[in-house]
PDB file of C-alpha atoms in Angstrom:
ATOM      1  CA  UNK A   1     114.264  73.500  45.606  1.00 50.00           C
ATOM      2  CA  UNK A   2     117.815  74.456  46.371  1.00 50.00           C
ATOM      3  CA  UNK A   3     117.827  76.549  43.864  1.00 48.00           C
ATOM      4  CA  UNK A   4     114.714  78.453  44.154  1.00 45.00           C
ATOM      5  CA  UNK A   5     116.350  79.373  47.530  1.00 46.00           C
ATOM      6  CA  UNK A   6     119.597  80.812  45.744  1.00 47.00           C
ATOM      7  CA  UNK A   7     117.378  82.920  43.504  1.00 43.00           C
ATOM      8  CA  UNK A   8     115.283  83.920  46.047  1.00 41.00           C
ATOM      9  CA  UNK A   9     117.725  84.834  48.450  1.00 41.00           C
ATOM     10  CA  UNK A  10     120.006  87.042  45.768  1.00 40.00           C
ATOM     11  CA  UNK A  11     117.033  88.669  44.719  1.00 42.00           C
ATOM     12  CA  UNK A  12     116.285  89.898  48.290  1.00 40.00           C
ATOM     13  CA  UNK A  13     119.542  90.823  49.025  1.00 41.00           C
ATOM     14  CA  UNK A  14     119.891  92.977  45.522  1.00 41.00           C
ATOM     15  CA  UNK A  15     116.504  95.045  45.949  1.00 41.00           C
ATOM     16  CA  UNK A  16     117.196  95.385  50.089  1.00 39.00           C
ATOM     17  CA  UNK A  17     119.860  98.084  50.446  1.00 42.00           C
ATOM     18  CA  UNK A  18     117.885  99.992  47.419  1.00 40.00           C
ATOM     19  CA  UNK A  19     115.368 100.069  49.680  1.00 40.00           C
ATOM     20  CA  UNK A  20     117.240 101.209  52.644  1.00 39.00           C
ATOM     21  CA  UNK A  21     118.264 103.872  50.648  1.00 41.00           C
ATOM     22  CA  UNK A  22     114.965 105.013  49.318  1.00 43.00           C
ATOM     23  CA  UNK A  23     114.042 104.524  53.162  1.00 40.00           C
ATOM     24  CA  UNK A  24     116.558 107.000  54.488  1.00 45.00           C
ATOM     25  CA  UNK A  25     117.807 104.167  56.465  1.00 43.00           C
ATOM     26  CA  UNK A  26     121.335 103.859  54.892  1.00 48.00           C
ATOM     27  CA  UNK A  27     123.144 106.364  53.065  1.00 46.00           C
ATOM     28  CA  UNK A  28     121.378 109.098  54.418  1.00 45.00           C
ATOM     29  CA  UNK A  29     124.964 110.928  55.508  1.00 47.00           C
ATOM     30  CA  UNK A  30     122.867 114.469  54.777  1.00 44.00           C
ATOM     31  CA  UNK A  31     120.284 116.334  56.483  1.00 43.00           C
ATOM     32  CA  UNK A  32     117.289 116.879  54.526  1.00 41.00           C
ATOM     33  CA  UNK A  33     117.380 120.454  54.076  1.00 41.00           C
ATOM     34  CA  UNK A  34     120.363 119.825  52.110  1.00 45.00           C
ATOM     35  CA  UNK A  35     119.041 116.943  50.099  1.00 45.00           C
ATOM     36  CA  UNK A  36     117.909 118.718  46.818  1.00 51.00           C
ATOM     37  CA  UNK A  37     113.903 118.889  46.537  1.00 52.00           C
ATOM     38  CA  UNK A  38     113.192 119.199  50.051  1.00 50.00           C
ATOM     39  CA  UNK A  39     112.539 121.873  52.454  1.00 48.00           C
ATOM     40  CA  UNK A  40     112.449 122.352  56.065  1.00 71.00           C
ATOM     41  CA  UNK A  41     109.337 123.082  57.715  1.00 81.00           C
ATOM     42  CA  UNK A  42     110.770 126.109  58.740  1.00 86.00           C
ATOM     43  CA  UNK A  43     110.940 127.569  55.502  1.00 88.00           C
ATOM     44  CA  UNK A  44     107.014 125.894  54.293  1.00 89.00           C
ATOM     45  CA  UNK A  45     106.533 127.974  57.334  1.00 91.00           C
ATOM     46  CA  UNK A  46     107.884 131.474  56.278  1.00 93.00           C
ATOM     47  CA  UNK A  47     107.288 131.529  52.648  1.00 94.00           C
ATOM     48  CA  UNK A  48     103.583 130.578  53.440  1.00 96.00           C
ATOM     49  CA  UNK A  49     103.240 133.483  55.463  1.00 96.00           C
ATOM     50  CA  UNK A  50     105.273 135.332  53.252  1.00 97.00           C
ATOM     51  CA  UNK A  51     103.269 134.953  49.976  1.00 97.00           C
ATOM     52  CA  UNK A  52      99.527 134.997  51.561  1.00 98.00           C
ATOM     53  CA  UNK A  53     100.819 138.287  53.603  1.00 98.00           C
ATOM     54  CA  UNK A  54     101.930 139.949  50.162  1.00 98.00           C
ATOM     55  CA  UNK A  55      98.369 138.701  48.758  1.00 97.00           C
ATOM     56  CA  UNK A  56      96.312 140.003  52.128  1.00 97.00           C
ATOM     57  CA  UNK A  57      98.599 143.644  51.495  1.00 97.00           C
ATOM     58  CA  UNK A  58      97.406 143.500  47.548  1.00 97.00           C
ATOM     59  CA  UNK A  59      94.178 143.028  48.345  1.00 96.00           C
ATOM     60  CA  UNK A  60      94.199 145.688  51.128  1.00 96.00           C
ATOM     61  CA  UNK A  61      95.745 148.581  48.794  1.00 96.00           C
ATOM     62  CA  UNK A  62      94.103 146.975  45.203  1.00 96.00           C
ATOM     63  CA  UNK A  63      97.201 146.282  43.498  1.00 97.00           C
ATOM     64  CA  UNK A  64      95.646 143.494  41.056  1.00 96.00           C
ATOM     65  CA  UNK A  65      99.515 142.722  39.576  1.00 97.00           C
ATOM     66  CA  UNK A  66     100.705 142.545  43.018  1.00 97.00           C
ATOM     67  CA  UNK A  67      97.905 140.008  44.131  1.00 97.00           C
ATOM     68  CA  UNK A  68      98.569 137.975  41.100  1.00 97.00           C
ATOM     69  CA  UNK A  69     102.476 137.466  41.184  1.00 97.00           C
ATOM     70  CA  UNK A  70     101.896 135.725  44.495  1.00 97.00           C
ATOM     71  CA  UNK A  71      99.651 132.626  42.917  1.00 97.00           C
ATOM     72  CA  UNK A  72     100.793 129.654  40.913  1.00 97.00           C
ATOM     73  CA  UNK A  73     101.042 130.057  36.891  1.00 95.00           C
ATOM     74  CA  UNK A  74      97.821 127.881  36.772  1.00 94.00           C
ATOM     75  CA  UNK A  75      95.820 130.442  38.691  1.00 95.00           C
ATOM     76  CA  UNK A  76      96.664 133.146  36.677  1.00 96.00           C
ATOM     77  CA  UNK A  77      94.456 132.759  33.868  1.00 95.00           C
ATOM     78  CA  UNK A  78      91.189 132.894  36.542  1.00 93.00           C
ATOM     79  CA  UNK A  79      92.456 135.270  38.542  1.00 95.00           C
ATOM     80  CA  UNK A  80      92.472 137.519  35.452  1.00 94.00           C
ATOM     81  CA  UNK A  81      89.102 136.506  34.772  1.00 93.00           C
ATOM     82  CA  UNK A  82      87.958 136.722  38.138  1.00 93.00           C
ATOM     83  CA  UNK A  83      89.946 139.460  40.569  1.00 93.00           C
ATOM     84  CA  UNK A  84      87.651 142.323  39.757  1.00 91.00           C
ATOM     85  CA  UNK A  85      84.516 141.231  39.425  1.00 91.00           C
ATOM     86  CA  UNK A  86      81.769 141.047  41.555  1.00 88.00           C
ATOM     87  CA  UNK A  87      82.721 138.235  43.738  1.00 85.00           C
ATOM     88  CA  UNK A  88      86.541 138.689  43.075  1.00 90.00           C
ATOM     89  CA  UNK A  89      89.251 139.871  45.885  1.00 92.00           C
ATOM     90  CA  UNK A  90      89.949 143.100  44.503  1.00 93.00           C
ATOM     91  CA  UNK A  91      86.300 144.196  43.405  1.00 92.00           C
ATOM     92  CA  UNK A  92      86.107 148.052  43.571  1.00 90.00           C
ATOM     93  CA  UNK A  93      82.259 147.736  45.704  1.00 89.00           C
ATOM     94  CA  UNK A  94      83.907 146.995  48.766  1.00 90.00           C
ATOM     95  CA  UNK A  95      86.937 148.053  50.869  1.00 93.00           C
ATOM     96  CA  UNK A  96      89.580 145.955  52.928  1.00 94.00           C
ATOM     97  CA  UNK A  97      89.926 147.429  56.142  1.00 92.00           C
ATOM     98  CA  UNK A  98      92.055 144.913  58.208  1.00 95.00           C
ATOM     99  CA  UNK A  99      93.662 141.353  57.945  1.00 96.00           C
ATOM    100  CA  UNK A 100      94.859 138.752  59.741  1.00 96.00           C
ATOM    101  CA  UNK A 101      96.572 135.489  59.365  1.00 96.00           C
ATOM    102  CA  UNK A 102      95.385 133.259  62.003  1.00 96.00           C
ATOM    103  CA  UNK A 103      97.106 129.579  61.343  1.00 95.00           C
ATOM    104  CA  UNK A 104      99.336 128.138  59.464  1.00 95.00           C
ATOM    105  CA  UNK A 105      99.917 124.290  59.433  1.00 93.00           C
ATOM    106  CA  UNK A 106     100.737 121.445  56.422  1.00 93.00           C
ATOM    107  CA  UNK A 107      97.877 120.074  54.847  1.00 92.00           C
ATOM    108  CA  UNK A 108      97.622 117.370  52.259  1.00 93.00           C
ATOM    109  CA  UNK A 109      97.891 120.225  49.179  1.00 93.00           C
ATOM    110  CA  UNK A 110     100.504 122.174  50.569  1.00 93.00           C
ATOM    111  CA  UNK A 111     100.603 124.809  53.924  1.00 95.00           C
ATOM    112  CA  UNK A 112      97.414 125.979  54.581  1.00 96.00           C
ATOM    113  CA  UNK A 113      97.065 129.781  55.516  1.00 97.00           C
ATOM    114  CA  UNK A 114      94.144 130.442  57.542  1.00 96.00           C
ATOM    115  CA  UNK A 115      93.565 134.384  57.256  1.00 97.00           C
ATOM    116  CA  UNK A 116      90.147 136.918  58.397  1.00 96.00           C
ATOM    117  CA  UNK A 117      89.384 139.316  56.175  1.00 96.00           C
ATOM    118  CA  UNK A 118      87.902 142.469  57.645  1.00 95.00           C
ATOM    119  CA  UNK A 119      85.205 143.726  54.133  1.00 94.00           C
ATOM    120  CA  UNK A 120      83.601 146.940  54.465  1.00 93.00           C
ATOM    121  CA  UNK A 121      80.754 147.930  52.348  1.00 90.00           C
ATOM    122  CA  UNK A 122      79.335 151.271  53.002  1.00 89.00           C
ATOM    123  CA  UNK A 123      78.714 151.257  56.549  1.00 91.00           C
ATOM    124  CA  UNK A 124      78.455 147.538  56.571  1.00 93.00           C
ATOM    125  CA  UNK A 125      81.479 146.042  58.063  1.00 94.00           C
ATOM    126  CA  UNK A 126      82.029 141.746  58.065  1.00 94.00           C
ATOM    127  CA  UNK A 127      85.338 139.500  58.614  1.00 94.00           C
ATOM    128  CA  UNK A 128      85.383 136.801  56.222  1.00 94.00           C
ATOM    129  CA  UNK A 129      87.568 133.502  57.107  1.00 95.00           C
ATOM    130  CA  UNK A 130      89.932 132.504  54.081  1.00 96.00           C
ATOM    131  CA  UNK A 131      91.602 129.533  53.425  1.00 97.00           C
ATOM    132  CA  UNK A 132      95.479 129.592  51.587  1.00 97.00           C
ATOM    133  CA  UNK A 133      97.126 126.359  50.096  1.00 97.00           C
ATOM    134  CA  UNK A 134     100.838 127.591  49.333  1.00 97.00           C
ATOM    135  CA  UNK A 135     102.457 125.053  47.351  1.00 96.00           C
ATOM    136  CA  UNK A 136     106.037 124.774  45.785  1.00 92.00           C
ATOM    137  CA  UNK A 137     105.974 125.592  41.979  1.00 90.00           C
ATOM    138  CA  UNK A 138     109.774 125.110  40.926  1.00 88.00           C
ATOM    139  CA  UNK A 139     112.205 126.536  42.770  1.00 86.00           C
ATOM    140  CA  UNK A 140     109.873 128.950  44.568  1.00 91.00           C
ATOM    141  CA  UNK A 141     106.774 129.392  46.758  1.00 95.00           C
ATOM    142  CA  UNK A 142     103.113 130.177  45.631  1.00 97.00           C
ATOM    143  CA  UNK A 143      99.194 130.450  45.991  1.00 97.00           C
ATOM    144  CA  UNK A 144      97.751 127.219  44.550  1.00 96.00           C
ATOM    145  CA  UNK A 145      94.389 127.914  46.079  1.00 95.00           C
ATOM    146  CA  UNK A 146      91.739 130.089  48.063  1.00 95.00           C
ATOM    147  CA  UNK A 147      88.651 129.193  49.375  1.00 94.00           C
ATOM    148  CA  UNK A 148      86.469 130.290  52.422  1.00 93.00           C
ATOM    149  CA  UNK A 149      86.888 128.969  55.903  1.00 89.00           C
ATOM    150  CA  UNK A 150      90.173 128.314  57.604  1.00 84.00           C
ATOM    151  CA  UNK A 151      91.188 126.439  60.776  1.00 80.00           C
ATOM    152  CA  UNK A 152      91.116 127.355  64.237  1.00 77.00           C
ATOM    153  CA  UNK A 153      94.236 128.843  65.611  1.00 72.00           C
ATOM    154  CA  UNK A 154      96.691 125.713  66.726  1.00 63.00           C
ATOM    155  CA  UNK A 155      96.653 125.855  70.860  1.00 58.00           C
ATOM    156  CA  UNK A 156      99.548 126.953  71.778  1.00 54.00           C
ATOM    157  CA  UNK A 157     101.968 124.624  73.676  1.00 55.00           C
ATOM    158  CA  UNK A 158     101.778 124.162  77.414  1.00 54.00           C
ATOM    159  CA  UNK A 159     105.341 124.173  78.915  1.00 59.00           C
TER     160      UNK A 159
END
């Protein structure tokens, strides 16, 4: 029994400070924007906005290679397919007249850019709600998705 004890109690106290460290409880001397791998929310923050702001321009002006640099490598096959046709964000039937990011906040794929689209079509004007995910791919930022909706604007803080 004694020894069952000894094993038990050397295997605790080899796997414990391993899993401090994983923890961040010991050894975590650095701040974690300058552990490699991780950014600051500030930065999710501005290259989110960044990257669906260069999109929103792209789509405003029709610049199809402009629109496409700022998605993820895996889009870029159905974004070829898709940008111009009927359905697609830079489809020549209808205009961009205005747009707006509205929210941006972490969700469980990446930052999630909430955006209206102001679409013209003749005389018929509508704002469409759009839905980012940004996502890091490598060392940098990207579009990893789109999809209709978006979120409400965050209230802002009471002071």
């Amino acid at each position: 029994m004694r020894v069952h004890r000894r094993c038990a109690a050397l295997a605790l106290l080899t796997t414990v400070p391993f899993a401090l460290v994983g923890c961040g409880l010991i050894g975590g001397d650095k701040e974690p924007a300058e552990q490699p791998g991780r950014a600051p929310a500030e930065e999710a923050l501005a290259k989110s906005r960044e990257r669906v702001q260069a999109y929103l321009d792209a789509m405003v002006v029709k610049d199809v290679v402009a629109g496409r640099s700022q998605l993820c490598t895996v889009l870029h096959e159905s974004f070829d397919e898709a940008a111009t046709g009927p359905n697609g964000d830079f489809a020549d039937h209808f205009t961009v007249a205005q747009t707006e990011i509205t929210d941006i906040r972490p969700g469980p794929l990446g930052q999630e850019v909430s955006t209206v689209v102001t679409v013209t079509v003749g005389k018929r004007k509508a704002d469409r709600g759009l839905l980012f995910t940004v996502t890091r791919e490598g060392l940098d930022w990207c579009i990893s998705g789109e999809r209709p909706g978006g979120h409400s604007p965050a209230p802002a803080p009471t002071p």
